[in-house]
Coordinates of C-alpha atoms and ligand atoms in Angstrom, one line a residue:
L1 CA 0.0 0.1 0.0
Q2 CA 2.9 2.4 0.8
Q3 CA 4.1 2.4 -2.6
V4 CA 0.6 3.0 -4.2
R5 CA 0.2 6.6 -5.5
P6 CA -3.0 6.5 -7.2
A7 CA -4.4 9.2 -9.4
P8 CA -6.8 11.6 -7.5
H9 CA -10.5 10.9 -8.3
S10 CA -9.7 7.4 -9.2
T11 CA -10.7 4.2 -7.4
D12 CA -7.6 2.1 -8.4
F13 CA -6.5 2.0 -4.9
Q14 CA -4.8 -1.4 -3.9
N15 CA -4.9 -2.6 -0.5
P16 CA -3.6 -6.3 0.4
R17 CA -6.4 -7.9 2.1
N18 CA -4.6 -7.8 5.5
F19 CA -3.7 -4.1 5.6
S20 CA -5.5 -2.1 8.2
M21 CA -7.1 1.2 6.8
I22 CA -10.5 3.1 7.1
I23 CA -13.1 4.9 4.8
V24 CA -13.9 8.3 5.8
T25 CA -16.7 9.8 4.0
G26 CA -17.3 13.9 3.8
G27 CA -13.5 14.3 4.4
C28 CA -13.2 17.6 2.6
G29 CA -15.8 19.4 5.0
F30 CA -15.1 21.0 8.2
I31 CA -14.9 18.1 10.7
G32 CA -14.1 15.4 8.1
A33 CA -11.0 17.3 7.1
N34 CA -9.7 18.0 10.7
F35 CA -10.3 14.5 11.5
I36 CA -8.2 13.1 8.6
L37 CA -5.3 15.6 9.3
D38 CA -5.5 14.7 12.9
W39 CA -5.6 11.0 12.3
L40 CA -2.4 11.2 9.9
R41 CA -0.5 13.0 12.4
Q42 CA -1.1 10.1 15.1
S43 CA -1.1 7.0 13.0
D44 CA 0.3 5.7 9.7
E45 CA -3.1 3.9 9.0
P46 CA -4.2 4.9 5.6
I47 CA -7.6 6.7 4.7
I48 CA -9.5 6.7 1.6
N49 CA -11.8 10.0 1.7
V50 CA -14.7 9.8 -0.3
D51 CA -16.4 13.4 -0.8
K52 CA -18.9 14.7 -3.3
L53 CA -17.2 18.0 -3.1
T54 CA -20.5 20.2 -2.7
Y55 CA -20.2 23.8 -2.0
A56 CA -18.9 22.8 1.6
G57 CA -16.1 20.5 0.5
N58 CA -12.6 22.1 0.2
P59 CA -9.9 19.8 -1.1
A60 CA -7.5 22.6 -0.4
T61 CA -7.8 22.1 3.2
L62 CA -6.1 18.8 2.7
A63 CA -3.3 20.1 0.4
S64 CA -0.8 19.3 2.7
L65 CA -1.4 15.6 2.2
Q66 CA -0.7 15.7 -1.6
G67 CA 1.7 12.8 -2.5
D68 CA 1.2 11.2 1.0
A69 CA 0.7 7.5 0.4
R70 CA -1.4 7.2 3.4
Y71 CA -4.1 9.5 1.9
H72 CA -6.3 8.7 -1.0
F73 CA -9.1 10.8 -2.3
V74 CA -12.1 9.8 -4.3
Q75 CA -14.7 12.3 -5.5
G76 CA -18.0 10.6 -5.1
D77 CA -21.4 10.4 -3.5
I78 CA -22.3 8.2 -0.5
G79 CA -25.4 7.3 -2.2
D80 CA -23.3 5.9 -5.2
S81 CA -23.6 1.9 -4.4
A82 CA -21.4 1.0 -7.4
L83 CA -18.7 3.3 -6.2
F84 CA -19.0 1.7 -2.6
D85 CA -19.2 -1.8 -3.8
R86 CA -15.6 -1.2 -5.5
L87 CA -14.1 0.8 -2.6
L88 CA -15.2 -1.8 0.2
M89 CA -13.3 -4.3 -1.8
Q90 CA -10.3 -2.7 -0.4
N91 CA -11.5 -4.1 3.0
P92 CA -11.4 -1.0 5.4
R93 CA -11.6 -2.0 9.1
A94 CA -14.1 0.8 9.6
V95 CA -16.1 3.5 7.6
I96 CA -16.8 6.8 9.5
N97 CA -19.7 8.7 7.8
F98 CA -19.3 12.6 8.2
A99 CA -20.7 13.4 4.9
A100 CA -23.8 15.4 5.0
E101 CA -25.6 18.6 4.1
S102 CA -25.0 20.4 7.5
H103 CA -26.1 24.0 7.4
V104 CA -29.6 24.6 9.3
D105 CA -30.3 28.0 7.4
R106 CA -29.6 26.2 3.9
S107 CA -32.2 23.5 5.1
I108 CA -34.8 26.0 5.3
H109 CA -34.2 27.5 2.0
G110 CA -33.9 23.9 0.3
P111 CA -34.6 21.1 2.2
A112 CA -34.4 18.6 -0.7
D113 CA -30.6 18.0 -0.7
F114 CA -30.7 17.4 2.9
I115 CA -33.3 14.4 2.5
E116 CA -31.4 13.1 -0.5
T117 CA -27.8 13.1 1.0
N118 CA -28.6 12.6 4.9
V119 CA -31.5 10.2 4.5
S120 CA -31.2 8.5 1.2
G121 CA -27.6 8.8 0.9
T122 CA -27.0 7.2 4.3
F123 CA -29.4 4.4 3.5
R124 CA -27.7 3.3 0.4
L125 CA -24.3 3.8 2.1
L126 CA -25.5 1.4 4.9
E127 CA -26.8 -1.0 2.3
S128 CA -23.3 -1.3 0.6
V129 CA -21.8 -1.7 4.0
R130 CA -24.1 -4.3 5.2
A131 CA -23.5 -6.2 1.7
H132 CA -19.8 -6.1 2.3
W133 CA -19.7 -6.8 6.1
Q134 CA -22.1 -10.0 5.5
G135 CA -19.4 -11.4 3.2
L136 CA -16.7 -11.1 5.7
D137 CA -15.3 -14.0 7.8
D138 CA -16.1 -14.1 11.5
A139 CA -13.1 -12.4 12.8
A140 CA -13.3 -9.5 10.3
K141 CA -17.0 -9.3 10.8
S142 CA -16.8 -8.7 14.4
A143 CA -13.7 -6.4 14.2
F144 CA -15.6 -4.1 11.5
R145 CA -17.3 -0.8 12.6
F146 CA -19.6 1.7 10.9
L147 CA -19.4 4.9 12.8
H148 CA -22.1 7.5 12.2
V149 CA -21.2 11.2 13.0
S150 CA -24.4 12.9 14.0
T151 CA -25.5 16.0 16.2
D152 CA -27.3 17.0 19.2
E153 CA -29.7 18.9 17.2
V154 CA -31.7 15.6 16.7
Y155 CA -33.0 16.0 20.5
G156 CA -34.7 19.3 19.6
T157 CA -34.8 22.4 22.0
L158 CA -34.3 23.0 25.9
T159 CA -35.5 25.8 28.0
D160 CA -33.2 27.6 30.3
T161 CA -33.9 25.0 33.0
D162 CA -34.1 21.8 31.2
P163 CA -31.3 19.2 31.9
A164 CA -28.7 18.6 29.2
F165 CA -29.4 16.2 26.4
S166 CA -28.3 12.5 27.5
E167 CA -28.3 9.5 25.3
T168 CA -31.9 8.7 26.4
T169 CA -33.3 12.0 25.6
P170 CA -36.2 11.4 23.2
Y171 CA -35.6 12.7 19.5
A172 CA -37.4 15.8 18.6
P173 CA -36.1 17.4 15.6
N174 CA -37.2 20.9 14.6
S175 CA -35.5 21.8 11.4
P176 CA -35.3 20.1 8.0
Y177 CA -31.5 19.6 8.9
S178 CA -31.9 18.0 12.3
A179 CA -35.0 15.8 11.1
S180 CA -32.7 14.4 8.2
K181 CA -30.2 13.8 10.7
A182 CA -32.7 12.0 13.1
A183 CA -33.8 9.9 10.2
S184 CA -30.2 8.9 9.5
D185 CA -29.5 7.8 13.1
H186 CA -32.6 5.9 13.1
L187 CA -31.6 4.0 10.0
V188 CA -28.2 3.2 11.5
R189 CA -29.7 2.1 14.5
A190 CA -32.2 -0.2 12.6
W191 CA -29.5 -1.6 10.5
H192 CA -27.6 -2.9 13.9
H193 CA -30.9 -4.0 15.4
T194 CA -32.3 -5.8 12.4
Y195 CA -29.0 -7.2 10.5
G196 CA -26.3 -7.1 13.3
L197 CA -24.3 -4.2 11.4
P198 CA -21.6 -3.2 14.1
V199 CA -22.5 0.4 14.2
L200 CA -21.6 3.3 16.8
T201 CA -23.2 6.8 16.7
T202 CA -22.0 9.9 17.9
N203 CA -24.1 13.0 18.7
C204 CA -22.0 15.9 19.0
S205 CA -22.8 19.7 20.0
N206 CA -21.6 22.6 17.9
N207 CA -18.0 22.6 16.6
Y208 CA -15.7 25.6 15.9
G209 CA -12.0 25.7 14.9
P210 CA -10.1 26.1 11.8
Y211 CA -11.3 25.3 8.2
Q212 CA -15.0 25.9 9.2
F213 CA -16.9 27.2 6.1
P214 CA -17.8 30.8 6.9
E215 CA -21.4 30.5 6.6
K216 CA -21.5 29.2 10.2
L217 CA -21.6 31.6 13.3
I218 CA -18.1 31.9 14.4
P219 CA -16.3 32.3 11.1
L220 CA -19.0 34.3 9.6
I221 CA -18.5 36.8 12.4
L222 CA -14.8 36.8 12.4
L223 CA -14.7 37.4 8.5
N224 CA -17.4 40.1 8.7
A225 CA -15.7 41.8 11.4
V226 CA -12.3 42.2 9.8
A227 CA -14.2 43.1 6.5
G228 CA -16.0 46.0 8.3
K229 CA -19.2 44.3 7.6
P230 CA -22.4 44.0 9.9
L231 CA -22.3 41.3 12.3
P232 CA -25.7 39.6 11.9
I233 CA -27.4 38.3 15.3
Y234 CA -30.5 36.5 14.9
G235 CA -33.4 37.4 17.1
D236 CA -32.3 38.6 20.6
G237 CA -29.0 36.7 20.7
L238 CA -30.1 34.7 23.7
N239 CA -30.1 31.3 22.0
V240 CA -27.7 29.1 23.7
R241 CA -25.2 26.6 22.0
D242 CA -22.7 24.2 23.8
W243 CA -19.4 24.9 22.0
L244 CA -16.7 22.3 21.3
Y245 CA -13.3 22.9 19.7
V246 CA -13.0 20.6 16.5
T247 CA -10.0 18.6 17.5
D248 CA -11.6 17.6 20.6
H249 CA -14.7 16.0 18.6
C250 CA -12.0 14.3 16.4
S251 CA -10.3 12.7 19.6
A252 CA -13.9 11.7 20.9
I253 CA -14.7 9.9 17.6
R254 CA -11.1 8.1 17.7
R255 CA -12.0 7.0 21.2
V256 CA -15.5 5.8 20.3
L257 CA -13.8 4.0 17.2
E258 CA -11.5 2.3 19.5
A259 CA -13.5 1.4 22.4
G260 CA -17.1 2.0 21.9
K261 CA -19.6 -0.6 22.4
V262 CA -21.4 -1.8 19.3
G263 CA -25.0 -0.6 18.8
E264 CA -24.4 2.3 21.4
T265 CA -24.7 6.1 21.0
Y266 CA -22.3 8.3 22.8
N267 CA -23.2 12.2 23.4
I268 CA -20.0 14.6 22.8
G269 CA -19.8 18.1 24.0
G270 CA -17.6 20.7 25.7
C271 CA -19.5 22.0 28.7
N272 CA -19.4 25.4 27.2
E273 CA -23.0 26.7 26.9
K274 CA -22.9 30.3 25.6
T275 CA -25.5 32.7 24.3
N276 CA -24.8 33.9 20.8
L277 CA -24.4 37.3 22.0
D278 CA -21.7 36.1 24.4
V279 CA -19.7 34.3 21.7
V280 CA -19.9 37.3 19.4
H281 CA -18.7 39.6 22.0
T282 CA -16.0 37.2 22.8
L283 CA -14.8 37.2 19.2
C284 CA -14.9 41.2 19.1
A285 CA -12.9 41.6 22.2
M286 CA -10.3 39.1 21.0
L287 CA -10.1 40.9 17.5
D288 CA -9.8 44.2 19.5
E289 CA -6.9 42.7 21.0
L290 CA -5.1 41.0 18.0
K291 CA -6.2 43.1 15.1
P292 CA -7.6 46.5 16.4
R293 CA -9.7 48.5 14.2
A294 CA -8.5 52.0 13.3
N295 CA -11.4 53.8 15.1
G296 CA -13.8 52.3 17.4
R297 CA -14.6 48.6 18.4
Y298 CA -15.7 45.6 16.6
A299 CA -18.7 45.3 18.8
D300 CA -19.9 48.5 17.1
Q301 CA -20.8 46.3 13.8
I302 CA -23.2 43.9 15.9
T303 CA -26.6 44.1 14.0
F304 CA -29.8 42.5 15.1
V305 CA -31.6 40.8 12.2
K306 CA -34.9 38.9 11.7
D307 CA -34.8 35.5 13.5
R308 CA -34.4 32.1 11.9
P309 CA -37.7 30.3 11.5
G310 CA -38.1 27.6 14.2
H311 CA -34.9 28.7 15.7
D312 CA -34.0 26.2 18.5
R313 CA -33.6 28.1 21.8
R314 CA -31.0 26.2 23.8
Y315 CA -28.9 23.1 23.2
A316 CA -26.7 21.5 26.0
I317 CA -24.9 18.1 25.9
D318 CA -24.6 15.7 28.8
A319 CA -21.1 14.1 28.1
R320 CA -20.9 11.9 31.3
K321 CA -21.4 8.5 29.4
I322 CA -18.3 9.0 27.0
E323 CA -16.2 10.4 30.0
R324 CA -17.3 7.4 32.5
E325 CA -17.2 4.6 29.8
L326 CA -14.5 5.5 27.6
G327 CA -12.4 8.1 29.6
W328 CA -12.8 10.9 26.9
K329 CA -12.8 14.7 28.0
P330 CA -12.1 17.6 25.8
A331 CA -8.6 19.0 26.1
E332 CA -9.6 22.7 25.2
T333 CA -11.8 25.3 27.2
F334 CA -13.8 27.5 25.1
E335 CA -11.2 30.5 26.0
T336 CA -8.2 28.5 24.7
G337 CA -10.2 27.1 21.7
I338 CA -11.5 30.3 20.5
R339 CA -8.1 32.1 20.6
K340 CA -6.7 29.5 18.5
T341 CA -9.6 29.8 16.2
V342 CA -9.5 33.6 15.8
Q343 CA -5.7 33.5 15.2
W344 CA -6.1 30.6 12.7
Y345 CA -8.6 32.8 10.5
L346 CA -6.2 35.8 10.9
D347 CA -3.2 33.8 9.6
N348 CA -5.1 31.9 6.9
A349 CA -6.5 34.7 4.5
D350 CA -5.6 32.6 1.4
W351 CA -7.9 29.6 2.6
V352 CA -10.4 32.1 3.4
A353 CA -10.3 33.8 0.0
N354 CA -10.4 30.3 -1.7
V355 CA -13.7 29.4 -0.3
Q356 CA -15.4 33.0 -0.7
T357 CA -16.3 32.0 -4.2
G358 CA -19.4 33.4 -6.2
A359 CA -21.3 30.4 -4.8
Y360 CA -20.7 31.5 -1.3
R361 CA -21.5 35.2 -2.1
E362 CA -24.6 34.2 -3.5
W363 CA -25.6 32.6 -0.3
V364 CA -24.8 35.4 1.9
Q365 CA -26.8 37.5 -0.6
T366 CA -29.9 35.1 -0.2
Q367 CA -29.7 34.8 3.6
Y368 CA -29.0 38.1 4.6
Q369 CA -31.0 40.1 2.0
E370 CA -34.0 38.2 3.3
A371 CA -33.0 38.9 6.8
P372 CA -33.1 42.7 7.2
A373 CA -31.3 44.5 10.1
C374 CA -33.8 45.4 12.8
A375 CA -31.7 47.1 15.4
S376 CA -28.3 48.4 16.2
A377 CA -26.1 46.7 18.9
S378 CA -27.6 48.6 21.9
A379 CA -31.3 47.6 21.3
P380 CA -31.9 43.9 20.7
A381 CA -34.9 43.0 18.7
S382 CA -37.5 40.8 20.6
A383 CA -37.2 37.2 19.2
Ligands
NAD1 P1 -19.6 20.3 6.3 O1 -20.8 20.7 5.7 O2 -18.5 21.4 6.6 O3 -19.0 19.2 5.5 C1 -19.8 18.3 4.9 C2 -18.9 17.4 3.6 O4 -19.6 16.3 3.1 C3 -18.5 18.2 2.6 O5 -17.1 18.0 2.5 C4 -19.3 17.8 1.4 O6 -18.8 18.0 0.2 C5 -19.5 16.3 1.7 N1 -20.9 15.8 1.2 C6 -22.0 16.5 1.1 N2 -23.0 15.5 0.5 C7 -22.1 14.4 0.2 C8 -22.6 13.3 -0.5 N3 -23.7 13.0 -0.7 N4 -21.7 12.4 -0.7 C9 -20.4 12.5 -0.4 N5 -19.9 13.8 0.4 C10 -20.9 14.6 0.6 O7 -20.0 19.5 7.7 P2 -19.3 19.3 9.1 O8 -19.6 20.6 9.8 O9 -17.9 18.9 8.7 O10 -20.0 18.2 9.7 C11 -19.7 16.8 9.4 C12 -20.6 15.9 10.0 O11 -20.7 16.2 11.6 C13 -22.2 16.1 9.6 O12 -22.5 14.6 9.6 C14 -22.8 16.9 10.7 O13 -24.1 16.6 10.6 C15 -22.1 16.4 11.8 N6 -21.8 17.5 13.1 C16 -21.6 18.7 12.7 C17 -21.4 19.7 13.7 C18 -21.0 21.2 13.5 O14 -20.9 21.8 14.2 N7 -20.5 21.3 12.4 C19 -21.7 19.1 15.0 C20 -22.3 17.9 15.3 C21 -22.4 17.2 14.4
TYD2 P1 -24.9 27.9 13.2 O1 -23.3 28.2 13.2 O2 -25.6 27.9 11.9 O3 -25.2 26.5 13.9 P2 -26.4 25.6 14.4 O4 -27.7 26.5 13.7 O5 -26.2 24.4 13.7 O6 -26.6 25.7 15.8 O7 -25.6 29.0 14.2 C1 -25.2 29.1 15.5 C2 -26.3 29.9 16.3 O8 -25.9 31.2 15.9 C3 -27.7 29.7 16.0 O9 -28.4 30.0 17.2 C4 -28.1 30.7 14.9 C5 -26.9 31.7 15.2 N1 -26.7 32.7 14.0 C6 -26.8 34.0 14.3 O10 -27.4 34.8 15.2 N2 -26.3 34.7 13.0 C7 -25.7 34.1 11.8 O11 -25.6 34.8 11.0 C8 -25.7 32.6 11.9 C9 -25.2 32.0 10.9 C10 -26.2 32.1 12.9

């Protein structure tokens, strides 16, 4: 395997049957790419990355792996059964499914892609993996894992006083995105219960860190701030999210893959509940320190805009199970993680410019034209 240097976008990857390797889907996105970089920093076990390269997929994130014999990229769809039937013949010990449509606001504007990839795509991927797994010998069958990466949003919304989401909280998704992820989680569960497929599911809270596409809150605010643009806050800005630095999510996935109990789900979170307004003020204060404006402060750019329809009020993760059973804990606090993130976006203007394509500008136009500003920083709009 180490000598093989296959052409990009091809499936002519050769793996002797006993060589340990994994397949990752959606590895050109934010979390998948961080996962691959992190994996190959710590291990020589090869990865095949299958990514469709939607607007959210950026091969440039993985440019440092060009020519690395441990990494192979295939452009493809998780719903392409013929492709997966071929790739699975390389005999991975695990498939980790990151691929998804992942942005709530886009799911409100156009839910069809979310159903296609997150529901139908996951179904077809499960079917390919099941057919492969059923043909393995007993030892390989019991060693194999299908790890499905999901979100805390499947649990719906919390009031200020509700306990955090645990693995037994009933599913109550509220957006087309979370409903499609909930459906995929149910399929994964059913493929274990019905066919015995050795699955693991992780439900993680909001991630932040390097390489996040700047349509999500934290990178959007950072880039708008330094560009002198308004910092759009939906509603009253008091919605709460539980933030986790992306490499902590990656370490949790590695730990679940290594030691998670087949058929179980694991909630992953950082115990960092913050209102959106708190997050944005933290980002502004950090920019005031690291890249001060010529006049005034970044917080002056805060603008309250029309709320997101069906906006979940609060997410919070109870991560005691993964800590108790697998010994996982996040390494970063919100303060250390956010400082690294701000510095990364300031230091990586090329990556940022590369993703701010015409398609990105069109999205910003669609989303923020339709959400007109309703108040300045000092006068929050009611939700
Ligand atoms: P992302 O949108 O940044 O990346 C998704 C990747 O999947 C992209 O590279 C895209 O090209 C690829 N993709 C989309 N449709 C595909 C298809 N049909 N076939 C193959 N590839 C396809 O998403 P992300 O933030 O990296 O999230 C990764 C996973 O983690 C998702 O499943 C998401 O639901 C989950 N998750 C994300 C967060 C978060 O805060 N970002 C939190 C918890 C869970
Ligand atoms: P987002 O990053 O889209 O993640 P999610 O919706 O999956 O939690 O949004 C995080 C929070 O920030 C969410 O409460 C919506 C809010 N938000 C804004 O206030 N303004 C924005 O421009 C965006 C993109 C999000």
